[in-house]
Steps between C-alpha positions, in 0.01 A plus 500: 500500500232377739426853620647830611542529876582802713715424807548779757708440813763719662685191625725438201562135584128421506428688177793326330389154614147558372641625170712187457220256576238682291737547207595132510130420472466711187362825639616848409595680823502875563690541827517815711608596851282811549135584461568799275678283243219246520231762433684615188513141377131447568411795276735404216493118491234240421515284812326174584567485875666702777688382809525789748696522823301685765792688655691717249731799561278758328145362529325181602372222278142581594531837324634331188218247509244779516661670200487175303134446583409846369566376145589132485349162586805272489584304819693665783693299760620666821834393645591591858665400824188604687284215622217686676150420369417872485778560247385206292138612502603855411688378194216279385233765550680757284509260208791260550440141392751316715725562800836327562702539817878492530697281522356305209587219264559650152342193342181569696496857368538373142216252558274775631591720204392222266171459689422871479587520130294192418197663659565831330551355152201269547273805503701729272701284262427410137318184603258679728142469393551196278353254749146376460438578868283797588689824442269757660269545798248778552369508856270784604709768329835331555646389167826306477656367179786249506577549129569874528602485869270795568245551774224761524274596789188691394678597179817630668818300447678359803880496484578160645837334544537146358446351845193714573357407161567130565328514839193676365481272197520190717220625727283600202550160341367342821218746558255376760749275679725579795871474419739446789819702544693177452337430163546859383867506596581168338305587184642851454851468642553138402657417837394306806308704754637527853338610827477869588556601139376858462572521127146429381344733759734784401424463129125474562524823698684671216246369248208631703673836531530530123134401464398762762340223700379589852702295746206394717254419222671441163275459200713250312787323681339391826669333797345186643665502842696188581447362149624730223377743234215502253332701225130434540266423214 
């Protein structure tokens, strides 16, 4: 199997379609129609990725995402008919890695699953740390290690999702330079950037929150207005 994937959607037809396409691509699928069943699976099963519908009969996908992020780092993809930016930003800021709106092309979902898993296994798989490239940065009390996929701030570990880790690592690896939102998105998400994309901004906000960074004067991830983000030397 390529990985174990949780699929939660109360629309049976959608859940069944995702199961068929993911299974055909070699993934193990754990399919549920309610949040309660999904939470039980999360506690009892070693998962590699979760696809969560926002609107469920007993709870919303945001609650499930929060529960996942209390213990686990694997990618979370939100699936919803909502298209409002506020809903998207909410999902991203609580720890989701991607956001797909209905109706969707199942092949696109499978492609995004592969992208998320590639990033996740790149930092956590058996080959992690074998590259000759630099594996660790220590910047004024911020320590990040690509081999162990662990990050510490003043000796206290930060619990980062794969996407948050990737963003911070990319900025650390380019310390002293300003990285545009376009470059960050294409490097971390592996997709072409489009105008008015709030994904990077939402994840940077979540990252700063975990680092207890003051919004107006952050110590590490600084905003260069109209240009991008930087970690100063």
